Coordinates of C-alpha atoms in Angstrom, one line a residue:
M1 CA 13.4 -21.5 1.7
A2 CA 9.7 -21.1 1.7
I3 CA 8.1 -19.1 4.5
K4 CA 6.4 -21.4 7.1
T5 CA 2.9 -20.3 8.2
T6 CA 2.5 -21.0 11.9
V7 CA -0.6 -20.6 14.0
I8 CA -0.2 -20.6 17.8
T9 CA -2.6 -20.2 20.7
G10 CA -1.6 -18.8 24.1
A11 CA 1.3 -16.7 22.8
T12 CA 0.9 -13.6 24.9
S13 CA 2.9 -14.8 27.8
G14 CA 5.2 -17.6 29.1
I15 CA 6.4 -20.3 26.8
G16 CA 4.0 -19.3 24.1
K17 CA 5.6 -15.9 23.9
E18 CA 9.1 -17.4 23.8
T19 CA 8.0 -19.9 21.1
A20 CA 6.6 -17.1 19.0
L21 CA 9.8 -15.0 19.4
S22 CA 12.0 -17.9 18.4
L23 CA 9.9 -18.8 15.3
A24 CA 9.6 -15.1 14.3
R25 CA 13.4 -14.9 14.4
Q26 CA 13.5 -18.0 12.1
G27 CA 11.2 -16.3 9.5
H28 CA 7.9 -17.9 10.2
S29 CA 4.7 -16.1 9.2
L30 CA 2.9 -16.1 12.6
Y31 CA -0.8 -16.0 13.3
L32 CA -1.3 -15.4 17.0
L33 CA -4.7 -16.5 18.3
V34 CA -5.3 -14.5 21.5
R35 CA -8.1 -13.9 24.0
N36 CA -7.0 -10.3 24.8
M37 CA -6.5 -8.3 21.6
Q38 CA -4.7 -5.5 23.4
K39 CA -2.0 -7.9 24.6
G40 CA -2.0 -9.5 21.2
D41 CA -1.3 -6.2 19.5
E42 CA 1.4 -5.4 22.1
L43 CA 3.0 -8.8 21.4
K44 CA 2.9 -8.2 17.6
T45 CA 4.7 -4.9 18.1
Y46 CA 7.3 -6.5 20.4
L47 CA 8.0 -9.4 17.9
I48 CA 8.4 -7.1 15.0
N49 CA 10.7 -4.8 16.9
E50 CA 12.8 -7.7 18.2
T51 CA 13.1 -9.7 15.0
G52 CA 12.4 -7.4 12.1
N53 CA 9.8 -10.0 10.9
K54 CA 6.7 -8.1 9.9
E55 CA 4.7 -11.3 9.1
V56 CA 3.0 -11.3 12.5
H57 CA -0.8 -11.3 12.6
V58 CA -3.3 -11.2 15.5
I59 CA -6.7 -12.9 15.5
K60 CA -9.3 -13.0 18.3
C61 CA -9.8 -16.5 19.8
D62 CA -10.9 -17.2 23.3
L63 CA -10.8 -21.0 23.9
A64 CA -13.4 -20.6 26.7
D65 CA -15.8 -19.4 24.1
L66 CA -16.2 -21.9 21.3
Q67 CA -17.9 -19.4 19.0
T68 CA -14.8 -17.3 18.9
V69 CA -12.8 -20.5 18.0
R70 CA -15.1 -21.1 15.1
D71 CA -14.8 -17.4 14.0
A72 CA -11.0 -17.6 14.2
A73 CA -11.0 -20.8 12.1
V74 CA -13.2 -19.1 9.5
E75 CA -11.0 -16.0 9.4
L76 CA -7.9 -18.1 9.0
S77 CA -9.6 -20.1 6.2
G78 CA -10.4 -16.8 4.4
K79 CA -6.8 -15.5 4.7
L80 CA -4.6 -18.5 4.1
F81 CA -4.1 -21.2 1.5
A82 CA -2.3 -23.5 3.9
I83 CA -0.9 -23.9 7.4
N84 CA 2.4 -25.6 8.0
T85 CA 2.4 -25.6 11.8
L86 CA -0.3 -25.5 14.4
I87 CA 0.9 -25.1 18.0
N88 CA -1.9 -25.7 20.5
N89 CA 0.0 -24.1 23.4
A90 CA -2.7 -22.4 25.5
G91 CA -3.7 -24.1 28.8
G92 CA -4.5 -23.5 32.4
I93 CA -5.2 -24.9 35.8
F94 CA -7.9 -23.5 38.1
A95 CA -8.1 -23.7 41.8
E96 CA -11.9 -23.8 41.8
R97 CA -14.4 -25.3 39.3
E98 CA -15.5 -22.8 36.7
L99 CA -17.6 -23.1 33.6
S100 CA -16.9 -21.8 30.1
K101 CA -19.3 -19.6 28.2
D102 CA -20.7 -22.8 26.6
G103 CA -21.3 -24.3 30.0
F104 CA -18.4 -26.8 30.0
E105 CA -15.8 -27.2 32.8
L106 CA -13.2 -24.6 32.1
T107 CA -10.0 -26.8 32.4
F108 CA -11.5 -29.3 29.9
T109 CA -12.5 -26.5 27.5
I110 CA -9.3 -24.5 27.5
N111 CA -6.8 -27.4 27.6
H112 CA -8.7 -29.8 25.2
L113 CA -12.1 -29.0 23.7
G114 CA -11.2 -25.6 22.2
H115 CA -8.1 -27.0 20.6
F116 CA -10.0 -30.0 19.3
L117 CA -12.5 -27.7 17.6
L118 CA -9.8 -25.4 16.2
T119 CA -7.7 -28.2 14.8
N120 CA -10.6 -30.0 13.1
M121 CA -11.9 -26.8 11.5
L122 CA -8.4 -26.0 10.2
M123 CA -7.7 -29.5 9.0
P124 CA -8.2 -28.7 5.2
L125 CA -5.5 -26.0 5.6
L126 CA -3.3 -28.3 7.6
Q127 CA -3.5 -31.0 5.0
K128 CA -2.6 -28.5 2.3
G129 CA 0.4 -27.4 4.3
Q130 CA 1.5 -31.0 5.2
A131 CA 1.5 -29.6 8.7
R132 CA 2.8 -30.5 12.1
I133 CA 0.3 -30.2 14.9
I134 CA 2.0 -29.7 18.3
N135 CA 0.0 -30.1 21.5
V136 CA 1.6 -28.9 24.7
S137 CA 0.9 -31.6 27.3
S138 CA 2.7 -32.2 30.6
E139 CA 4.2 -34.9 32.8
A140 CA 1.1 -34.2 34.9
H141 CA -0.7 -36.5 32.5
K142 CA 0.8 -39.4 34.5
R143 CA -1.5 -38.5 37.4
G144 CA -4.5 -38.3 35.1
T145 CA -7.3 -40.8 34.5
P146 CA -10.2 -40.3 32.1
Q147 CA -13.4 -39.8 34.1
F148 CA -15.9 -40.0 31.3
D149 CA -18.7 -40.5 33.7
D150 CA -18.1 -37.1 35.2
L151 CA -16.3 -35.2 32.5
Q152 CA -17.6 -31.8 33.7
C153 CA -16.6 -32.5 37.3
E154 CA -20.0 -32.0 38.7
R155 CA -19.6 -34.6 41.5
S156 CA -16.2 -33.6 42.6
Y157 CA -13.4 -31.2 41.6
N158 CA -9.7 -31.4 42.4
S159 CA -7.7 -29.0 40.3
W160 CA -4.6 -31.2 39.9
K161 CA -6.5 -34.3 39.1
V162 CA -8.6 -32.4 36.5
Y163 CA -5.5 -30.8 35.0
G164 CA -3.8 -34.2 34.8
M165 CA -6.8 -35.7 33.1
N166 CA -6.8 -33.0 30.5
K167 CA -3.1 -33.2 29.9
L168 CA -3.7 -36.9 29.3
F169 CA -6.4 -35.9 26.8
N170 CA -3.8 -33.9 24.9
I171 CA -1.8 -37.1 24.4
Y172 CA -5.0 -39.0 23.3
F173 CA -5.8 -36.2 20.9
T174 CA -2.3 -36.3 19.5
Q175 CA -2.4 -40.0 18.9
S176 CA -5.8 -39.8 17.3
L177 CA -4.6 -37.1 14.9
A178 CA -1.5 -39.2 14.0
S179 CA -3.7 -42.2 13.3
K180 CA -6.4 -40.4 11.3
F181 CA -4.3 -38.1 9.2
A182 CA -0.8 -39.5 8.7
N183 CA -1.9 -40.7 5.2
K184 CA -2.9 -37.1 4.5
G185 CA 0.6 -35.8 5.2
V186 CA -0.2 -34.4 8.7
L187 CA 2.0 -35.2 11.7
A188 CA 1.1 -34.7 15.3
F189 CA 3.3 -34.5 18.5
S190 CA 2.7 -33.8 22.2
L191 CA 5.3 -32.6 24.7
H192 CA 6.2 -31.8 28.2
P193 CA 7.7 -28.3 28.4
G194 CA 9.2 -28.7 31.9
V195 CA 8.2 -27.0 35.1
V196 CA 8.4 -23.4 33.9
N197 CA 8.5 -20.2 36.0
T198 CA 5.5 -18.3 34.4
H199 CA 2.2 -16.8 35.5
F200 CA 0.7 -20.2 35.0
W201 CA 0.9 -20.7 38.8
D202 CA -0.7 -17.4 39.8
D203 CA -4.2 -18.8 40.4
F204 CA -3.1 -20.9 43.3
K205 CA -4.1 -20.1 46.9
G206 CA -3.3 -21.5 50.3
L207 CA -1.2 -24.7 50.4
G208 CA -0.9 -24.7 46.6
K209 CA 0.5 -21.2 46.6
L210 CA 3.0 -22.1 49.3
M211 CA 4.2 -25.1 47.4
T212 CA 4.7 -23.2 44.2
T213 CA 6.6 -20.5 46.1
L214 CA 8.9 -23.1 47.5
I215 CA 9.6 -24.8 44.1
R216 CA 9.8 -21.6 42.0
P217 CA 13.6 -21.2 42.4
F218 CA 14.0 -24.7 40.8
M219 CA 11.7 -24.0 37.8
I220 CA 13.2 -23.4 34.4
S221 CA 12.8 -20.2 32.4
A222 CA 10.1 -19.7 29.8
Q223 CA 12.7 -19.7 27.1
Q224 CA 14.0 -23.1 28.2
G225 CA 10.3 -24.3 28.4
A226 CA 9.7 -23.3 24.8
A227 CA 12.7 -25.3 23.5
T228 CA 10.9 -28.6 22.8
T229 CA 8.0 -26.9 21.1
V230 CA 10.4 -25.0 18.8
F231 CA 12.3 -28.2 18.2
L232 CA 9.2 -30.0 17.1
A233 CA 8.2 -27.0 14.9
T234 CA 11.5 -26.8 13.1
A235 CA 13.5 -30.1 13.2
P236 CA 13.7 -32.1 10.0
R237 CA 12.8 -35.8 9.6
L238 CA 10.4 -36.3 12.5
D239 CA 8.0 -38.5 10.5
K240 CA 9.0 -41.7 12.3
Y241 CA 7.9 -40.1 15.6
N242 CA 4.4 -39.3 14.5
G243 CA 2.1 -39.4 17.5
G244 CA 5.0 -39.3 19.9
Y245 CA 5.4 -37.6 23.3
F246 CA 8.6 -35.5 23.7
K247 CA 10.5 -34.2 26.7
K248 CA 13.8 -32.2 26.5
K249 CA 13.7 -32.5 22.7
K250 CA 13.7 -36.3 22.8
I251 CA 11.0 -38.9 22.5
A252 CA 9.8 -39.9 26.0
K253 CA 7.5 -42.5 27.6
T254 CA 3.9 -41.8 28.6
S255 CA 1.9 -43.4 31.3
A256 CA 0.5 -46.8 30.6
I257 CA -3.0 -45.4 30.5
A258 CA -2.0 -43.0 27.8
T259 CA -1.8 -45.9 25.4
D260 CA -5.5 -46.9 25.9
T261 CA -6.9 -46.8 22.4
A262 CA -10.5 -47.4 23.5
A263 CA -10.3 -44.3 25.8
R264 CA -8.7 -42.3 23.0
D265 CA -11.5 -43.2 20.6
K266 CA -14.1 -42.4 23.2
L267 CA -12.6 -39.0 23.9
W268 CA -12.7 -38.2 20.2
A269 CA -16.4 -39.2 19.8
I270 CA -17.4 -37.2 22.9
S271 CA -15.4 -34.2 21.7
E272 CA -17.0 -34.3 18.3
K273 CA -20.5 -34.4 19.9
L274 CA -19.7 -31.4 22.2
S275 CA -18.0 -29.1 19.7
L276 CA -18.4 -30.0 16.0

Protein backbone atom coordinates (compact mmCIF):
# COMPACT_ATOMS: atom_id res chain seq x y z
CA MET A 1 0.00 0.00 0.00
CA ALA A 2 1.33 3.44 -0.94
CA ILE A 3 2.23 5.73 1.95
CA LYS A 4 -0.36 8.45 2.49
CA THR A 5 0.98 12.00 2.86
CA THR A 6 -1.09 13.88 5.42
CA VAL A 7 -0.86 17.51 6.50
CA ILE A 8 -2.56 18.52 9.75
CA THR A 9 -2.92 21.79 11.65
CA GLY A 10 -3.37 22.05 15.41
CA ALA A 11 -1.79 18.70 16.18
CA THR A 12 0.14 19.52 19.34
CA SER A 13 -2.77 18.89 21.72
CA GLY A 14 -6.29 17.55 22.05
CA ILE A 15 -8.00 15.83 19.15
CA GLY A 16 -5.28 16.94 16.75
CA LYS A 17 -2.66 15.04 18.72
CA GLU A 18 -4.85 11.93 18.88
CA THR A 19 -5.55 12.19 15.15
CA ALA A 20 -1.83 12.42 14.41
CA LEU A 21 -1.13 9.44 16.67
CA SER A 22 -3.73 7.26 14.99
CA LEU A 23 -2.59 8.15 11.48
CA ALA A 24 1.08 7.66 12.39
CA ARG A 25 0.19 4.15 13.59
CA GLN A 26 -1.44 3.54 10.22
CA GLY A 27 1.73 4.48 8.38
CA HIS A 28 0.90 7.97 7.15
CA SER A 29 3.74 10.35 6.38
CA LEU A 30 2.78 13.28 8.60
CA TYR A 31 3.49 16.97 8.18
CA LEU A 32 2.56 18.78 11.38
CA LEU A 33 1.86 22.49 10.94
CA VAL A 34 2.43 24.06 14.34
CA ARG A 35 2.56 27.49 15.96
CA ASN A 36 5.02 26.44 18.66
CA MET A 37 8.04 24.65 17.20
CA GLN A 38 9.20 23.33 20.59
CA LYS A 39 5.84 21.62 21.13
CA GLY A 40 5.96 20.41 17.53
CA ASP A 41 9.36 18.80 18.02
CA GLU A 42 8.20 17.22 21.27
CA LEU A 43 5.17 15.80 19.47
CA LYS A 44 7.36 14.47 16.67
CA THR A 45 9.54 12.62 19.20
CA TYR A 46 6.45 11.27 20.97
CA LEU A 47 4.86 10.00 17.75
CA ILE A 48 8.04 8.30 16.59
CA ASN A 49 8.58 6.65 19.96
CA GLU A 50 4.95 5.51 20.22
CA THR A 51 4.52 4.22 16.69
CA GLY A 52 7.97 3.56 15.20
CA ASN A 53 6.91 5.69 12.22
CA LYS A 54 9.79 8.04 11.44
CA GLU A 55 7.92 9.88 8.69
CA VAL A 56 6.93 12.75 10.96
CA HIS A 57 7.86 16.30 9.99
CA VAL A 58 7.30 19.65 11.68
CA ILE A 59 6.70 22.94 9.87
CA LYS A 60 6.14 26.39 11.37
CA CYS A 61 2.64 27.71 10.70
CA ASP A 62 0.75 30.19 12.88
CA LEU A 63 -2.79 30.60 11.56
CA ALA A 64 -2.97 33.99 13.28
CA ASP A 65 -0.10 35.20 11.07
CA LEU A 66 -0.98 34.71 7.41
CA GLN A 67 2.60 35.20 6.25
CA THR A 68 3.64 32.06 8.15
CA VAL A 69 0.76 30.23 6.44
CA ARG A 70 2.12 31.33 3.06
CA ASP A 71 5.63 30.31 4.09
CA ALA A 72 4.43 26.88 5.22
CA ALA A 73 2.59 26.31 1.93
CA VAL A 74 5.70 27.28 -0.03
CA GLU A 75 7.86 24.95 2.09
CA LEU A 76 5.46 22.05 1.58
CA SER A 77 5.36 22.74 -2.16
CA GLY A 78 9.15 22.51 -2.22
CA LYS A 79 9.23 19.22 -0.30
CA LEU A 80 6.28 17.27 -1.67
CA PHE A 81 4.99 16.06 -5.02
CA ALA A 82 1.45 15.48 -3.72
CA ILE A 83 -0.72 15.59 -0.60
CA ASN A 84 -3.32 12.88 0.01
CA THR A 85 -5.02 14.31 3.09
CA LEU A 86 -5.28 17.82 4.51
CA ILE A 87 -6.81 18.05 7.97
CA ASN A 88 -7.75 21.61 8.94
CA ASN A 89 -8.06 20.81 12.61
CA ALA A 90 -6.83 23.90 14.47
CA GLY A 91 -9.41 26.19 16.02
CA GLY A 92 -10.23 28.27 19.03
CA ILE A 93 -12.76 30.32 20.92
CA PHE A 94 -11.79 33.51 22.73
CA ALA A 95 -13.54 35.16 25.65
CA GLU A 96 -12.62 38.67 24.48
CA ARG A 97 -12.25 40.14 21.01
CA GLU A 98 -8.67 39.93 19.80
CA LEU A 99 -6.95 40.72 16.52
CA SER A 100 -4.54 38.62 14.49
CA LYS A 101 -1.18 39.93 13.33
CA ASP A 102 -2.87 40.92 10.06
CA GLY A 103 -5.53 42.92 11.90
CA PHE A 104 -8.41 40.46 11.49
CA GLU A 105 -10.66 39.20 14.28
CA LEU A 106 -8.85 36.23 15.78
CA THR A 107 -11.66 33.65 15.82
CA PHE A 108 -12.29 34.28 12.11
CA THR A 109 -8.60 34.08 11.27
CA ILE A 110 -7.75 30.88 13.13
CA ASN A 111 -10.94 28.95 12.45
CA HIS A 112 -11.48 29.97 8.82
CA LEU A 113 -9.26 32.45 7.01
CA GLY A 114 -5.89 30.82 7.74
CA HIS A 115 -7.20 27.45 6.58
CA PHE A 116 -8.78 29.04 3.50
CA LEU A 117 -5.39 30.46 2.51
CA LEU A 118 -3.49 27.27 3.30
CA THR A 119 -5.89 25.03 1.39
CA ASN A 120 -5.91 27.20 -1.71
CA MET A 121 -2.13 27.51 -1.79
CA LEU A 122 -1.80 23.73 -1.45
CA MET A 123 -4.46 22.99 -4.08
CA PRO A 124 -1.98 21.93 -6.83
CA LEU A 125 -0.52 19.32 -4.44
CA LEU A 126 -4.00 18.28 -3.29
CA GLN A 127 -5.11 17.73 -6.87
CA LYS A 128 -2.04 15.64 -7.61
CA GLY A 129 -2.77 13.54 -4.54
CA GLN A 130 -6.49 13.14 -5.29
CA ALA A 131 -6.84 14.40 -1.76
CA ARG A 132 -9.43 14.53 0.96
CA ILE A 133 -9.78 17.85 2.74
CA ILE A 134 -11.21 17.49 6.24
CA ASN A 135 -12.44 20.59 8.07
CA VAL A 136 -13.18 20.25 11.78
CA SER A 137 -16.43 22.15 12.39
CA SER A 138 -18.90 21.78 15.27
CA GLU A 139 -22.56 21.49 16.16
CA ALA A 140 -22.03 25.06 17.36
CA HIS A 141 -22.54 26.02 13.71
CA LYS A 142 -26.28 25.65 14.36
CA ARG A 143 -26.12 28.78 16.52
CA GLY A 144 -24.22 30.69 13.87
CA THR A 145 -25.37 33.24 11.31
CA PRO A 146 -23.14 34.96 8.74
CA GLN A 147 -22.77 38.60 9.79
CA PHE A 148 -21.04 39.87 6.66
CA ASP A 149 -21.78 43.48 7.61
CA ASP A 150 -19.61 43.11 10.75
CA LEU A 151 -17.30 40.23 9.99
CA GLN A 152 -14.55 41.63 12.24
CA CYS A 153 -17.02 42.07 15.15
CA GLU A 154 -16.23 45.75 15.58
CA ARG A 155 -19.77 46.65 16.63
CA SER A 156 -20.32 43.80 19.06
CA TYR A 157 -18.58 40.64 20.21
CA ASN A 158 -20.06 37.52 21.77
CA SER A 159 -17.59 34.65 21.89
CA TRP A 160 -20.14 31.86 21.34
CA LYS A 161 -21.95 33.65 18.51
CA VAL A 162 -18.68 34.41 16.76
CA TYR A 163 -17.45 30.86 17.24
CA GLY A 164 -20.74 29.48 15.90
CA MET A 165 -20.49 31.74 12.84
CA ASN A 166 -17.00 30.52 12.07
CA LYS A 167 -17.95 26.87 12.51
CA LEU A 168 -20.72 27.62 9.99
CA PHE A 169 -18.02 29.07 7.74
CA ASN A 170 -16.16 25.73 7.98
CA ILE A 171 -19.21 24.06 6.45
CA TYR A 172 -19.60 26.72 3.74
CA PHE A 173 -15.91 26.30 2.89
CA THR A 174 -16.28 22.53 2.69
CA GLN A 175 -19.25 22.78 0.37
CA SER A 176 -17.46 25.28 -1.86
CA LEU A 177 -14.43 23.01 -2.12
CA ALA A 178 -16.65 20.06 -3.01
CA SER A 179 -18.38 22.10 -5.69
CA LYS A 180 -15.26 23.65 -7.20
CA PHE A 181 -12.83 20.73 -7.16
CA ALA A 182 -14.79 17.47 -7.36
CA ASN A 183 -13.99 17.25 -11.07
CA LYS A 184 -10.29 17.54 -10.16
CA GLY A 185 -10.46 14.48 -7.90
CA VAL A 186 -10.49 16.39 -4.60
CA LEU A 187 -13.08 15.56 -1.92
CA ALA A 188 -14.02 17.71 1.07
CA PHE A 189 -15.77 16.89 4.33
CA SER A 190 -16.64 18.71 7.56
CA LEU A 191 -17.39 17.19 10.93
CA HIS A 192 -18.45 17.63 14.52
CA PRO A 193 -15.91 15.90 16.80
CA GLY A 194 -18.13 15.90 19.88
CA VAL A 195 -17.81 17.92 23.09
CA VAL A 196 -14.27 16.97 23.98
CA ASN A 197 -12.41 17.31 27.27
CA THR A 198 -9.34 19.26 26.12
CA HIS A 199 -7.57 22.58 26.81
CA PHE A 200 -9.94 24.17 24.29
CA TRP A 201 -12.07 25.43 27.19
CA ASP A 202 -9.25 26.95 29.25
CA ASP A 203 -9.75 30.54 28.04
CA PHE A 204 -13.17 30.86 29.65
CA LYS A 205 -13.74 32.99 32.75
CA GLY A 206 -16.64 33.71 35.05
CA LEU A 207 -19.93 32.06 34.13
CA GLY A 208 -18.38 30.38 31.07
CA LYS A 209 -15.73 28.76 33.23
CA LEU A 210 -18.37 27.59 35.73
CA MET A 211 -20.47 26.03 32.96
CA THR A 212 -17.52 24.18 31.43
CA THR A 213 -16.53 22.91 34.88
CA LEU A 214 -20.04 21.51 35.38
CA ILE A 215 -20.21 19.75 32.01
CA ARG A 216 -16.60 18.54 31.89
CA PRO A 217 -17.43 15.14 33.49
CA PHE A 218 -19.80 14.48 30.58
CA MET A 219 -17.30 15.36 27.85
CA ILE A 220 -15.70 12.67 25.69
CA SER A 221 -11.97 11.98 25.55
CA ALA A 222 -9.66 13.47 22.91
CA GLN A 223 -9.21 9.98 21.47
CA GLN A 224 -12.98 9.63 21.04
CA GLY A 225 -13.13 13.14 19.60
CA ALA A 226 -10.58 12.25 16.93
CA ALA A 227 -12.52 9.19 15.73
CA THR A 228 -14.58 10.91 13.02
CA THR A 229 -11.58 12.79 11.62
CA VAL A 230 -9.60 9.54 11.42
CA PHE A 231 -12.57 7.83 9.79
CA LEU A 232 -12.82 10.50 7.11
CA ALA A 233 -9.07 10.31 6.49
CA THR A 234 -8.99 6.53 6.08
CA ALA A 235 -12.38 5.03 5.18
CA PRO A 236 -12.79 3.85 1.57
CA ARG A 237 -15.53 4.89 -0.85
CA LEU A 238 -16.65 8.22 0.54
CA ASP A 239 -17.05 9.91 -2.85
CA LYS A 240 -20.85 9.99 -2.67
CA TYR A 241 -20.63 12.03 0.54
CA ASN A 242 -18.47 14.78 -0.97
CA GLY A 243 -19.24 18.08 0.75
CA GLY A 244 -20.99 16.29 3.60
CA TYR A 245 -21.07 17.01 7.32
CA PHE A 246 -20.31 14.08 9.64
CA LYS A 247 -20.95 13.25 13.27
CA LYS A 248 -20.00 10.00 15.04
CA LYS A 249 -18.57 8.69 11.74
CA LYS A 250 -21.93 9.08 9.99
CA ILE A 251 -23.39 11.68 7.67
CA ALA A 252 -25.43 14.22 9.64
CA LYS A 253 -27.77 17.14 9.05
CA THR A 254 -26.58 20.73 9.20
CA SER A 255 -28.63 23.77 10.08
CA ALA A 256 -30.88 25.13 7.33
CA ILE A 257 -28.72 28.22 6.95
CA ALA A 258 -25.71 26.01 6.23
CA THR A 259 -27.28 25.21 2.85
CA ASP A 260 -27.37 28.87 1.76
CA THR A 261 -25.34 28.85 -1.47
CA ALA A 262 -25.42 32.64 -1.84
CA ALA A 263 -23.84 33.08 1.61
CA ARG A 264 -21.36 30.32 0.80
CA ASP A 265 -20.29 32.08 -2.40
CA LYS A 266 -20.09 35.45 -0.64
CA LEU A 267 -17.79 33.99 2.02
CA TRP A 268 -15.49 32.57 -0.65
CA ALA A 269 -15.26 35.93 -2.44
CA ILE A 270 -14.55 37.81 0.79
CA SER A 271 -11.96 35.27 1.89
CA GLU A 272 -10.17 35.50 -1.46
CA LYS A 273 -10.03 39.28 -1.17
CA LEU A 274 -8.67 39.18 2.38
CA SER A 275 -6.07 36.45 1.98
CA LEU A 276 -5.06 35.55 -1.58
